[in-house]
mmCIF file of C-alpha atoms and ligand atoms in Angstrom:
data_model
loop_
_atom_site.group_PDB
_atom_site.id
_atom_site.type_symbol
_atom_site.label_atom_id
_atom_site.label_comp_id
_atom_site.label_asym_id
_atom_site.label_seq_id
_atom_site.Cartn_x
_atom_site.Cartn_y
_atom_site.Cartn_z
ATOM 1 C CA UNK A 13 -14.998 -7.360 -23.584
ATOM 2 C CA UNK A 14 -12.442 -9.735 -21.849
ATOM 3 C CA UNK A 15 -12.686 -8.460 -17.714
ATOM 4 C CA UNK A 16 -8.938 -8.942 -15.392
ATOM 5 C CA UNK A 17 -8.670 -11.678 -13.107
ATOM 6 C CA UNK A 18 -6.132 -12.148 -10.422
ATOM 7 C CA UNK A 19 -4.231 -14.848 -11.618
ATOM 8 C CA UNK A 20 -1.691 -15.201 -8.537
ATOM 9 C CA UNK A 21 -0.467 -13.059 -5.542
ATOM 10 C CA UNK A 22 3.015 -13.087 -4.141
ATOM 11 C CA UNK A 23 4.616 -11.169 -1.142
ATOM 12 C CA UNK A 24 8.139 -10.516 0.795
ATOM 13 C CA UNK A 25 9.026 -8.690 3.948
ATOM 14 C CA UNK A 26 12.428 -8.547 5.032
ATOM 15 C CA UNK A 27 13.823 -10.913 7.897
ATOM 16 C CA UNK A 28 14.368 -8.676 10.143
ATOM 17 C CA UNK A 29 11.541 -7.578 12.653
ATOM 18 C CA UNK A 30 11.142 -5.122 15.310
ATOM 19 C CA UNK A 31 8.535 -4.938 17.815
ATOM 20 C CA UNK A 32 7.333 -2.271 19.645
ATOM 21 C CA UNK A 33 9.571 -1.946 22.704
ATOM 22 C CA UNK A 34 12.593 -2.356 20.463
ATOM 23 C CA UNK A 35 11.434 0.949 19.449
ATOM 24 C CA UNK A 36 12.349 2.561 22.643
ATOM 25 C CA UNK A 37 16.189 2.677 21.345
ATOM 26 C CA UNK A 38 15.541 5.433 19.179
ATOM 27 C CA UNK A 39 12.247 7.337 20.297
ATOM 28 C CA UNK A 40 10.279 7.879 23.442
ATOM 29 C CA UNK A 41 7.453 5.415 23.325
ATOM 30 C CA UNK A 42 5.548 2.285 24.015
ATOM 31 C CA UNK A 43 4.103 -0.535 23.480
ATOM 32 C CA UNK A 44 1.211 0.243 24.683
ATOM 33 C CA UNK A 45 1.124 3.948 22.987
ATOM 34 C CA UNK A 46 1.555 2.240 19.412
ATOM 35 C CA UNK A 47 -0.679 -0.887 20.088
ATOM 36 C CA UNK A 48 -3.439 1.431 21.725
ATOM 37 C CA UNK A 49 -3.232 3.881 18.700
ATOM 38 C CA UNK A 50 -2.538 2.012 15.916
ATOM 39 C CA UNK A 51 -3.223 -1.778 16.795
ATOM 40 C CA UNK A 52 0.589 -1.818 15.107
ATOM 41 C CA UNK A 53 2.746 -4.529 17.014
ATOM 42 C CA UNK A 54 5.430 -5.730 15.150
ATOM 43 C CA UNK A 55 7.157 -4.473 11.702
ATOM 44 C CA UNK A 56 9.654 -5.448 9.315
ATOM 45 C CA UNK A 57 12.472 -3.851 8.563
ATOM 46 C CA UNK A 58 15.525 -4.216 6.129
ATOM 47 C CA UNK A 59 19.493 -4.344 7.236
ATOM 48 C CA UNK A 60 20.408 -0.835 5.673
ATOM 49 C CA UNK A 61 22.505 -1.337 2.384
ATOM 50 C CA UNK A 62 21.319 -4.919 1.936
ATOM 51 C CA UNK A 63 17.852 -4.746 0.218
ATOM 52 C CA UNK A 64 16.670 -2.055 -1.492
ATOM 53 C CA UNK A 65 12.828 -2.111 -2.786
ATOM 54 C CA UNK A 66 13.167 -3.125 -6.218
ATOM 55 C CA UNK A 67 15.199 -6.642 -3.630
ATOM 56 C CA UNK A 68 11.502 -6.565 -1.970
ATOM 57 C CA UNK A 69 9.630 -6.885 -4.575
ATOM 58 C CA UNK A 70 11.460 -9.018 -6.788
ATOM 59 C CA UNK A 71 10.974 -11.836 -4.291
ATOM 60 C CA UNK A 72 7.455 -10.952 -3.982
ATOM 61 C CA UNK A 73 6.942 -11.637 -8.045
ATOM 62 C CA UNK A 74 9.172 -14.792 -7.633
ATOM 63 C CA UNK A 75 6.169 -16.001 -5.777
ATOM 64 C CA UNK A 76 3.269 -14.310 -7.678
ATOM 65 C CA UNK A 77 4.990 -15.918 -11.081
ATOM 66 C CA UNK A 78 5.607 -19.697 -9.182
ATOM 67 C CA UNK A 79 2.258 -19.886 -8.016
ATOM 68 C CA UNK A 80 1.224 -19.133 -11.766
ATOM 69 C CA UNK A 81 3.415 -21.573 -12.756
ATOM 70 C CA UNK A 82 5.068 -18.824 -15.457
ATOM 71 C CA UNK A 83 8.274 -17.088 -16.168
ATOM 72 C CA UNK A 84 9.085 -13.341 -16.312
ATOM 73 C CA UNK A 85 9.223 -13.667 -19.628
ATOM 74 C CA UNK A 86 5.543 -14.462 -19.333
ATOM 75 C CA UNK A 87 4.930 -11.109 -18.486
ATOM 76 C CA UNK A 88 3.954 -8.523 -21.135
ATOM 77 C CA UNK A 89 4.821 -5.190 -18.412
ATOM 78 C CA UNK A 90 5.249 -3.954 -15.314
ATOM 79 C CA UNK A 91 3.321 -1.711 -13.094
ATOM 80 C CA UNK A 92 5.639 -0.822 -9.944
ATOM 81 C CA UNK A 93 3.610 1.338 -7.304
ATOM 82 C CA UNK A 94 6.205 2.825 -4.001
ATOM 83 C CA UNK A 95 6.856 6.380 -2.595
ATOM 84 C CA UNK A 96 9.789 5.126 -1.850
ATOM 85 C CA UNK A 97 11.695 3.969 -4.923
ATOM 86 C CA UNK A 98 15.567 2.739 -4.843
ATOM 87 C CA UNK A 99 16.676 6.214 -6.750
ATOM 88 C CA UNK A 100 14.836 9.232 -7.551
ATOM 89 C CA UNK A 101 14.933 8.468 -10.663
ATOM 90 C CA UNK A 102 14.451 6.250 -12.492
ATOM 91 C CA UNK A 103 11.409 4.661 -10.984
ATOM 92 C CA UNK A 104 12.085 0.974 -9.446
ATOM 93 C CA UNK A 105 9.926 -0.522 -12.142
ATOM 94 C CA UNK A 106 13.285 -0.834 -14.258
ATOM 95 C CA UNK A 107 15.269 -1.980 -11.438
ATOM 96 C CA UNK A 108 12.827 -4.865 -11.020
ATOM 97 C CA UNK A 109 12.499 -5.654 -14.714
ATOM 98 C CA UNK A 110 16.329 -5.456 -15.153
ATOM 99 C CA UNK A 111 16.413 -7.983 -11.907
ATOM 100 C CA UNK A 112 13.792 -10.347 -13.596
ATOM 101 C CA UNK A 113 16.211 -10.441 -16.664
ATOM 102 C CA UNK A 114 13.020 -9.298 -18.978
ATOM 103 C CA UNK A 115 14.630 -6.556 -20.819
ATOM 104 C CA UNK A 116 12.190 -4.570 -23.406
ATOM 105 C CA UNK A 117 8.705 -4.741 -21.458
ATOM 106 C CA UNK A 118 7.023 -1.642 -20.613
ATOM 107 C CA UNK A 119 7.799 -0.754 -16.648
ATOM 108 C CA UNK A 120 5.447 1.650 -15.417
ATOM 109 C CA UNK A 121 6.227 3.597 -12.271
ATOM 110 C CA UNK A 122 3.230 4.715 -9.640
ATOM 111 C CA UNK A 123 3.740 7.140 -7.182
ATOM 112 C CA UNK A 124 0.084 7.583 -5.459
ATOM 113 C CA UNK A 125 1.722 6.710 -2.149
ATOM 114 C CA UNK A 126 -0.795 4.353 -0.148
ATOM 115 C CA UNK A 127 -3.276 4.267 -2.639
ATOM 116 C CA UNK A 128 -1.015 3.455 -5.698
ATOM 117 C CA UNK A 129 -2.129 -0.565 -5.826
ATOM 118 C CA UNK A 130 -5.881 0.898 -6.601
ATOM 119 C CA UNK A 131 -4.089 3.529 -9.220
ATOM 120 C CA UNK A 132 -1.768 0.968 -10.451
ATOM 121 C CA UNK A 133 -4.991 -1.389 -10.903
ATOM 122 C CA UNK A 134 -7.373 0.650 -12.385
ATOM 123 C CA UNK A 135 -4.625 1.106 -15.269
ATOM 124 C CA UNK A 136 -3.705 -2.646 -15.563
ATOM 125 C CA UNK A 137 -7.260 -3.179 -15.855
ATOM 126 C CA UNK A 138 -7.858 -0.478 -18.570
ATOM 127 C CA UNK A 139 -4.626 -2.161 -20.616
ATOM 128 C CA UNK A 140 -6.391 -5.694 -20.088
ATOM 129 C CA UNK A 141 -9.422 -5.116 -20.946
ATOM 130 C CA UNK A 142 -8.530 -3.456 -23.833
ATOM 131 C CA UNK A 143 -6.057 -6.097 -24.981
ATOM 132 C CA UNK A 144 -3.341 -3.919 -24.590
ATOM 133 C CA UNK A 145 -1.432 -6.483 -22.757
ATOM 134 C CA UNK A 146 -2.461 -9.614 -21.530
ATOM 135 C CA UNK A 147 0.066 -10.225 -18.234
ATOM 136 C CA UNK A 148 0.614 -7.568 -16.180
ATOM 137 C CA UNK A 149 2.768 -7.942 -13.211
ATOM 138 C CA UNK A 150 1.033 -5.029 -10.711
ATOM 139 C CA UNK A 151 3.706 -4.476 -7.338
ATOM 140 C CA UNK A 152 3.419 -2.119 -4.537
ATOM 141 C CA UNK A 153 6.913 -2.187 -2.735
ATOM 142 C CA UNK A 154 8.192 0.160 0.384
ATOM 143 C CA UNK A 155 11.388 0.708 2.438
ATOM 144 C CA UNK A 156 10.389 2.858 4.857
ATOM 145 C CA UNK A 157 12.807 2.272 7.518
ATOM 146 C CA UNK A 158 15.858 4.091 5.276
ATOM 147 C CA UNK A 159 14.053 7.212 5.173
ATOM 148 C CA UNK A 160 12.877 7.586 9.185
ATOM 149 C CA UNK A 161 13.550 10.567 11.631
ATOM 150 C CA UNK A 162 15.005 9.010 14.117
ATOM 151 C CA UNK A 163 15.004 12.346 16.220
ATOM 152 C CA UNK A 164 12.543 12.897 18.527
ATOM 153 C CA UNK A 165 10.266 14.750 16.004
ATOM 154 C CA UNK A 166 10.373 11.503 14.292
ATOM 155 C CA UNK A 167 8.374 8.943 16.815
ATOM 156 C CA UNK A 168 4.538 10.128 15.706
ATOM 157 C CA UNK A 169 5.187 8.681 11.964
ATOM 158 C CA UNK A 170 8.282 6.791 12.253
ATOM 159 C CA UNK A 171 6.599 3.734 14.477
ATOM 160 C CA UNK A 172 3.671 3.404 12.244
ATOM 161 C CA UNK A 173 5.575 2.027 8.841
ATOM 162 C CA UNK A 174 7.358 -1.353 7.772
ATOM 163 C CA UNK A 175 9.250 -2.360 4.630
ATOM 164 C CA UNK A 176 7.783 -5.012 2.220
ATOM 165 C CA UNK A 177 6.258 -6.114 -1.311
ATOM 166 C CA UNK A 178 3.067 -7.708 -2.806
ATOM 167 C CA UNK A 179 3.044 -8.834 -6.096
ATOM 168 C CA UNK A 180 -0.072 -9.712 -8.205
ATOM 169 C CA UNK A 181 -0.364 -10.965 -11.899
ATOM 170 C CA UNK A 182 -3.353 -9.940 -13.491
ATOM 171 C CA UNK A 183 -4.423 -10.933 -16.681
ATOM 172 C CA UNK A 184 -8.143 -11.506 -18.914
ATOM 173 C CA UNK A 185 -11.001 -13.771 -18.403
ATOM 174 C CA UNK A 186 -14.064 -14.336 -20.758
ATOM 175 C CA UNK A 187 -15.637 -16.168 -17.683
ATOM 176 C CA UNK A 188 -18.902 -14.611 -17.347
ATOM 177 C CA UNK A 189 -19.022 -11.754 -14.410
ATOM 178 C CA UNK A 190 -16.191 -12.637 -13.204
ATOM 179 C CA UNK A 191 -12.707 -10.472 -12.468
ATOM 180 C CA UNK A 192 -12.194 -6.236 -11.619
ATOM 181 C CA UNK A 193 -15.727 -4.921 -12.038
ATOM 182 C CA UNK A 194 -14.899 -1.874 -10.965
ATOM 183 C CA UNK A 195 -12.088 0.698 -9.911
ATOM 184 C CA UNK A 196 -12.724 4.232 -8.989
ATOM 185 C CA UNK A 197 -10.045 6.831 -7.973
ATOM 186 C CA UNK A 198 -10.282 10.690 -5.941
ATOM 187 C CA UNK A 199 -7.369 12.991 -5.098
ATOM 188 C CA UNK A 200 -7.446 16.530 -3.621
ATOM 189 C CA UNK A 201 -4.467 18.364 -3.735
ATOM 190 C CA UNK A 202 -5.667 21.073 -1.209
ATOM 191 C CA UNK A 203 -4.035 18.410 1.452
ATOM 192 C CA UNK A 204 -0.667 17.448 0.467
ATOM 193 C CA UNK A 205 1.474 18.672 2.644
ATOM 194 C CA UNK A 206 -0.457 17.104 5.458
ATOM 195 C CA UNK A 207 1.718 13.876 4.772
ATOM 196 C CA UNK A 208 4.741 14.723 2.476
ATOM 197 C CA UNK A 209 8.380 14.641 2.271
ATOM 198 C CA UNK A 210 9.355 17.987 1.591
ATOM 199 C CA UNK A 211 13.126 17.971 0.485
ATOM 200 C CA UNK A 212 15.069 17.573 -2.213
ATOM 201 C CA UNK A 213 12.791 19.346 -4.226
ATOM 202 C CA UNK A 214 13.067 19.883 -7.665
ATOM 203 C CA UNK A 215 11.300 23.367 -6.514
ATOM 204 C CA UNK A 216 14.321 25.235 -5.354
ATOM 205 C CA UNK A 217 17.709 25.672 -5.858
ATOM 206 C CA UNK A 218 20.062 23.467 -4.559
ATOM 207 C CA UNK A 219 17.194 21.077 -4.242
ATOM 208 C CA UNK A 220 18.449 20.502 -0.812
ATOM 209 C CA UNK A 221 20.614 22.394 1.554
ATOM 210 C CA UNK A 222 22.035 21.977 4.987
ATOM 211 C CA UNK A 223 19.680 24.191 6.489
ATOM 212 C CA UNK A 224 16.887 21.608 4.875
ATOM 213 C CA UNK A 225 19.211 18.306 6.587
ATOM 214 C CA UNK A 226 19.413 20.646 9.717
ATOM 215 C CA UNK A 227 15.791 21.653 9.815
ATOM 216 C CA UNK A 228 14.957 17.880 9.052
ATOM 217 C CA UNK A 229 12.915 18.072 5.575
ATOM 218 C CA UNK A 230 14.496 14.874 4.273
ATOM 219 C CA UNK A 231 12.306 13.327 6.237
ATOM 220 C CA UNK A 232 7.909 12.680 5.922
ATOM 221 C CA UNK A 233 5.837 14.613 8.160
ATOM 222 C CA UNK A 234 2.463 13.554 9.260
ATOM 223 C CA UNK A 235 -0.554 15.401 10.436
ATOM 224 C CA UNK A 236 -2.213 12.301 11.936
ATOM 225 C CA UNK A 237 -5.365 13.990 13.083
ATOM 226 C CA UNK A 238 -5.902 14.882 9.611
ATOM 227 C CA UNK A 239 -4.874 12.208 7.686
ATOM 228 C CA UNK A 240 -7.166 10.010 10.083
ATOM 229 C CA UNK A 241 -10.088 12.618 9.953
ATOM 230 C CA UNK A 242 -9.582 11.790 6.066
ATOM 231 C CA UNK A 243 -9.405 8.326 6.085
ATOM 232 C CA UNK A 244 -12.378 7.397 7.960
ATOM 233 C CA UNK A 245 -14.485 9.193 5.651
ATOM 234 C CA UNK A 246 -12.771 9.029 2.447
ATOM 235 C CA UNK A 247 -12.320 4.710 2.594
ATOM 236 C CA UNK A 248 -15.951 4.300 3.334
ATOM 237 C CA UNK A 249 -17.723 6.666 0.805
ATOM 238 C CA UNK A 250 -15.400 5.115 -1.532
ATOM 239 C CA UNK A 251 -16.563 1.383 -0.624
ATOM 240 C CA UNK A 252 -20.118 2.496 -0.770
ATOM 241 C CA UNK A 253 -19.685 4.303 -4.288
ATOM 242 C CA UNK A 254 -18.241 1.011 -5.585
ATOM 243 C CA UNK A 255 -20.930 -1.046 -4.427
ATOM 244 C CA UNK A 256 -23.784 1.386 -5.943
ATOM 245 C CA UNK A 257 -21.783 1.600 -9.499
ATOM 246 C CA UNK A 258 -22.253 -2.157 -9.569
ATOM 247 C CA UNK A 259 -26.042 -2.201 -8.149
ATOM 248 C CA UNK A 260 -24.246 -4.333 -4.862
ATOM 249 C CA UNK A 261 -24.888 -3.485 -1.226
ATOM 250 C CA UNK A 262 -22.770 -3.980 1.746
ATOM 251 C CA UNK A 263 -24.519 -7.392 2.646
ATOM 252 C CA UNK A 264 -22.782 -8.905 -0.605
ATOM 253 C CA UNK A 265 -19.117 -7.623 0.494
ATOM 254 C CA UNK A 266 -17.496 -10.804 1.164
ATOM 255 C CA UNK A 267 -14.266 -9.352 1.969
ATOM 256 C CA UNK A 268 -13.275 -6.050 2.641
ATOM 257 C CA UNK A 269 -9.272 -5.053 2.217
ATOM 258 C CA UNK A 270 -9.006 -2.017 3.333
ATOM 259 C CA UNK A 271 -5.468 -0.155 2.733
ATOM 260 C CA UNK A 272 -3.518 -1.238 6.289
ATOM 261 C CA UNK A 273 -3.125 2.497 7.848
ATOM 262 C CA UNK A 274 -4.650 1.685 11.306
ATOM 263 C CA UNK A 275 -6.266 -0.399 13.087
ATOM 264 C CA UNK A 276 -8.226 1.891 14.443
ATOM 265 C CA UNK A 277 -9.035 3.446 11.313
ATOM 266 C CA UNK A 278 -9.814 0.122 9.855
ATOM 267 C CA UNK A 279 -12.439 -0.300 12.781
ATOM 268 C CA UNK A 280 -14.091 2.622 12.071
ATOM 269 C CA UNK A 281 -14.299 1.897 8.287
ATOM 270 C CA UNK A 282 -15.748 -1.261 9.175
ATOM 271 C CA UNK A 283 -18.572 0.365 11.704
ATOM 272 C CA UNK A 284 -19.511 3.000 9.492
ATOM 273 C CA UNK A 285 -20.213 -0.016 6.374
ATOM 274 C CA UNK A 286 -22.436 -1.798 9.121
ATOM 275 C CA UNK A 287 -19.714 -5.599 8.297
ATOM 276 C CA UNK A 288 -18.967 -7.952 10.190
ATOM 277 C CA UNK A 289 -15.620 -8.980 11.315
ATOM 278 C CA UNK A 290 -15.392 -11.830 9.505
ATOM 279 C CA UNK A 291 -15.897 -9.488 6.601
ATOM 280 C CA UNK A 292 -12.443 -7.042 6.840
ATOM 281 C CA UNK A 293 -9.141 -8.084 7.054
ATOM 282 C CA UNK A 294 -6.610 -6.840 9.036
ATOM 283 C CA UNK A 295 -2.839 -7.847 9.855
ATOM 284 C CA UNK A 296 -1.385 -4.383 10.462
ATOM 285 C CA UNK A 297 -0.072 -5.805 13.655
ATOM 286 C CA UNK A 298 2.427 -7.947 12.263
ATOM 287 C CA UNK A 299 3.544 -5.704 9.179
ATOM 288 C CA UNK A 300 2.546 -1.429 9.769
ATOM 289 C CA UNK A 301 1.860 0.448 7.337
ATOM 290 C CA UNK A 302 4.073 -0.655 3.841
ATOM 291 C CA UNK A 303 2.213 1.897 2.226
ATOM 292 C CA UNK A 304 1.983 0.669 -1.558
ATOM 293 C CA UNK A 305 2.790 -2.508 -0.158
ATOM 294 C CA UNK A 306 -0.811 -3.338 2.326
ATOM 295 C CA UNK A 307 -3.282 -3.998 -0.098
ATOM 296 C CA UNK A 308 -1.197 -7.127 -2.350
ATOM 297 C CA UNK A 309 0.108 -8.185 0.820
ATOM 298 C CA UNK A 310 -3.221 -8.578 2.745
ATOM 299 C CA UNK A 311 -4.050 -10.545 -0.421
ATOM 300 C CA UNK A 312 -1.811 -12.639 -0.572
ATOM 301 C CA UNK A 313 -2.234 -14.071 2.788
ATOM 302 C CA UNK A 314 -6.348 -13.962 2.244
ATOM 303 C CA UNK A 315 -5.506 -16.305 -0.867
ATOM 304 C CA UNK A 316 -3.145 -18.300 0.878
ATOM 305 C CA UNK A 317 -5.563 -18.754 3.723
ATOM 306 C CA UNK A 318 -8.357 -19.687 1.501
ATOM 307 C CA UNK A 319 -10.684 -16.618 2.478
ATOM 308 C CA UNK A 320 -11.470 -15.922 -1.335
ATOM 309 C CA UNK A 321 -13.473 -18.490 -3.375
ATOM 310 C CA UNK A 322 -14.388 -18.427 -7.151
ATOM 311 C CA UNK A 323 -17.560 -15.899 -7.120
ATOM 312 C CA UNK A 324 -16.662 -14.230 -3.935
ATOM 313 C CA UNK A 325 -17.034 -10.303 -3.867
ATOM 314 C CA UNK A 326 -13.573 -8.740 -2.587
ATOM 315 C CA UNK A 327 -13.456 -4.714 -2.329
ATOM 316 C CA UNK A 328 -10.490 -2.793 -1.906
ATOM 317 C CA UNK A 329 -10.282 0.649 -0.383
ATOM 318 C CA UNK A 330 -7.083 2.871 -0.325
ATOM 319 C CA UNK A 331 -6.556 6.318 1.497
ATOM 320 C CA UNK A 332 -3.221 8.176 1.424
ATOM 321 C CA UNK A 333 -0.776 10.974 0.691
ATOM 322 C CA UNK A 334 -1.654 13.845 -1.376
ATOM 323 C CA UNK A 335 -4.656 12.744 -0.864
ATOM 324 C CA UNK A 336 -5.403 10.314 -2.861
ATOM 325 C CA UNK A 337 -8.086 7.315 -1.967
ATOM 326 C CA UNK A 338 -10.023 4.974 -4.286
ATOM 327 C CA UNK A 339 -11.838 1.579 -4.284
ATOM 328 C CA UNK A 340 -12.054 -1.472 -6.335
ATOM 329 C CA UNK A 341 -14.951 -4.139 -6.677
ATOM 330 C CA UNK A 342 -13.769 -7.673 -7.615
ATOM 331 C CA UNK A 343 -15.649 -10.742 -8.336
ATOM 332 C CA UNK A 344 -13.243 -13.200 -7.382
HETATM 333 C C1 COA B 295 -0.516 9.119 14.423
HETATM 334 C C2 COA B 295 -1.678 8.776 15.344
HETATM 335 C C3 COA B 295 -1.595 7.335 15.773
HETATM 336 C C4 COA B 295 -1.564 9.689 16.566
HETATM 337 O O1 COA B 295 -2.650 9.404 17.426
HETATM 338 P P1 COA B 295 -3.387 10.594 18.196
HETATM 339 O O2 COA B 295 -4.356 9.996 19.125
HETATM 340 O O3 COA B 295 -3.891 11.528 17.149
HETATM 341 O O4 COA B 295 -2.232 11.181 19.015
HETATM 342 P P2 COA B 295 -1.761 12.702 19.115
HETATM 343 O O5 COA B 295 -1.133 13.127 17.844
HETATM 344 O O6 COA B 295 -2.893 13.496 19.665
HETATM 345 O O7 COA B 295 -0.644 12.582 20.171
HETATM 346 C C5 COA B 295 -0.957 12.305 21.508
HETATM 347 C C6 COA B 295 0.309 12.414 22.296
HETATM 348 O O8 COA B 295 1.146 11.289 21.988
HETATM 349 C C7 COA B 295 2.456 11.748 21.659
HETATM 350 N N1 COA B 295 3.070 10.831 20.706
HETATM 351 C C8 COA B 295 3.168 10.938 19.359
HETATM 352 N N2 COA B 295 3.810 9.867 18.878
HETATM 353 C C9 COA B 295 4.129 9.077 19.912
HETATM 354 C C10 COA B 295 4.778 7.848 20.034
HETATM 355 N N3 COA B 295 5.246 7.177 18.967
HETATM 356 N N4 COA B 295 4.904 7.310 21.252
HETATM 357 C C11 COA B 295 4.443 7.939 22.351
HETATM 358 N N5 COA B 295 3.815 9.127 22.305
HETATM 359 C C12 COA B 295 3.651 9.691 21.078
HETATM 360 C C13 COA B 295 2.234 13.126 21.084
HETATM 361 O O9 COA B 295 3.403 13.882 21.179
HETATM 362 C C14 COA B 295 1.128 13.665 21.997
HETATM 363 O O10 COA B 295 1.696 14.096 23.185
HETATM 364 P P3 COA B 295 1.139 15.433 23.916
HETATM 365 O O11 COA B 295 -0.297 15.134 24.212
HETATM 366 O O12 COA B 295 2.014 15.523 25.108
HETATM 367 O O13 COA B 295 1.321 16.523 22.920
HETATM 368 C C15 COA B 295 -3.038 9.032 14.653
HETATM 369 O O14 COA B 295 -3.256 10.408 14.493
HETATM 370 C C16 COA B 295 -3.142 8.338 13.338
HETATM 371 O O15 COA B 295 -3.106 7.136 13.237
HETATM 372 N N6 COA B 295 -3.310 9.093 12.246
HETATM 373 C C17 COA B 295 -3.343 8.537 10.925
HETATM 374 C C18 COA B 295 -1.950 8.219 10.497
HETATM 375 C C19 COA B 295 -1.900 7.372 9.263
HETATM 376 O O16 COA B 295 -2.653 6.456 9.132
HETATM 377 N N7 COA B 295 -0.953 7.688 8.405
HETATM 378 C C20 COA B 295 -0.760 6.970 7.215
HETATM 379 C C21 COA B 295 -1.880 7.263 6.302
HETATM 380 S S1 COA B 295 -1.849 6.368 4.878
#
């Protein structure tokens, strides 16, 4: 059976950027509070009305498709992984395949919040290797900065997320061990509304009210000790179960992409799997958290950059919302 390869990687963040201090406008903080925390220093952010995040990722596949040297029309579907799409419904996967002018594929919405690139791969994979389709354009695309509390009640989450898209096209290779060896996905429910947006909500009647804009529900609500608590358990066991499934140990990992949450989370990921630095990749500070959005865009600047070579083990580790968390095991 044919394995999927990573044909080409693509990403987008909007122009505009916002460092830490700039933050100060709308919430009491720092520079040094956010950098100490979260290692976060700069973010980007889009111009309200102008780009929405079907806009994101759309330029994100314009690169992912010219560095294949193909056309949308190359591509047999579309997998489109945000929490945050343009509408709530339907999913942005159509707005992006009515965008690319490639009316009739298959567009595939994701909503696994920060671990919907690992969801979104483990299906592409299934399709490819099957020979269900044979290109599949897999995006993870956020606008964050739309849906913030600017409030006070707003500064814990609000400073840790950026907009942007990464774009991969994935398709088969015979080439012996080679390509997605592995993907393995978790979720347990019993934490969701320790990061959630709780309104509107197809759960009551009117599915929002003014007492829900008054009492702020519009907007996501973290409980950071938990989610971290979480994280630096769930991302590691999940590295560690990919490695074993393929009878690999941490000394083969040549490069670890870890969903960009944290810095500090990252760090402790990376102590707990005994690597090196040399070994993970971070570049949180430039971007926060896009969510969807980390994994494809970390990528994409590790392939640009000319950190993965043909043979080269990659593993990819998501945490997130609802929660959800997973891995992947890649021979590049
Ligand atoms: C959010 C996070 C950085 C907070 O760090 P922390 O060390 O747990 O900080 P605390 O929540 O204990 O807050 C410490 C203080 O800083 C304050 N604070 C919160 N946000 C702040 C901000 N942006 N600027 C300045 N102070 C802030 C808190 O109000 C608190 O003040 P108090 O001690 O007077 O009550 C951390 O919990 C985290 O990263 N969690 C994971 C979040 C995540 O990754 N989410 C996405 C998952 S995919």
């Amino acid at each position: 059976m044919a394995r999927t390869e990573f044909i080409s990687t693509g990403l987008y963040v909007p122009e505009r950027t916002l460092a830490n201090d700039e933050l100060r406008q709308w919430w009491d903080t720092s520079d040094e509070w956010v950098r100490e925390r979260t290692g976060i220093e700069t973010r980007h952010w889009v111009v309200p009305g102008e780009q929405a995040g079907s806009d994101l990722a759309l330029e994100a596949t314009r690169i992912a498709l010219q560095r294949a040297d193909m056309a949308a029309t190359d591509l047999d579907c579309i997998i489109f992984a945000t929490l945050s799409p343009d509408y709530f419904f339907p999913g942005g996967g159509v707005y992006l395949q009515r965008k690319l002018g490639v009316t009739g594929i298959p567009a595939l919405d994701i909503r696994n919040q920060c671990t919907g690139f690992i969801y979104g791969l483990s299906i592409a994979d299934a399709w490819i290797r099957t020979g269900q389709y044979r290109r599949v354009l897999l995006v993870g695309a956020e606008v964050h900065s739309t849906g913030m509390d600017f409030g006070p009640a707003g500064r814990d989450a609000s400073v840790l997320f950026g907009d942007g898209a990464g774009a991969v096209i994935l398709g088969p290779t015979e080439e012996e061990g080679r390509g997605v060896l592995s993907t393995h996905l978790w979720a347990d429910g019993r934490h969701a509304e320790h990061l959630w947006c709780e309104s509107d909500s197809s759960a009551r009647f009117p599915r929002i009210s003014h007492e829900d804009l008054d009492a702020g529900r519009q907007y996501p609500r973290m409980n950071g000790r938990e989610v971290f608590k979480h994280a630096v358990t769930r991302m590691p066991e999940s590295v560690r179960f990919a490695l074993a499934q393929n009878q690999l140990s941490e000394s083969d990992i040549h490069l670890l992409i870890p969903h960009q949450a944290n810095l500090r989370i990252t760090e402790m990921v990376q102590r707990q799997l005994g690597l090196r630095d040399d070994q993970v990749f971070s570049n949180i500070q430039r971007y926060g958290n896009t969510t969807a959005a980390t994994i494809p865009i970390a990528l994409h600047e590790c392939v640009e950059a000319g950190r993965l070579g043909r043979g080269d083990l990659l593993l990819l580790t998501a945490f997130g919302s609802g929660f959800t968390w997973g891995s992947a095991a890649v021979r590049w």
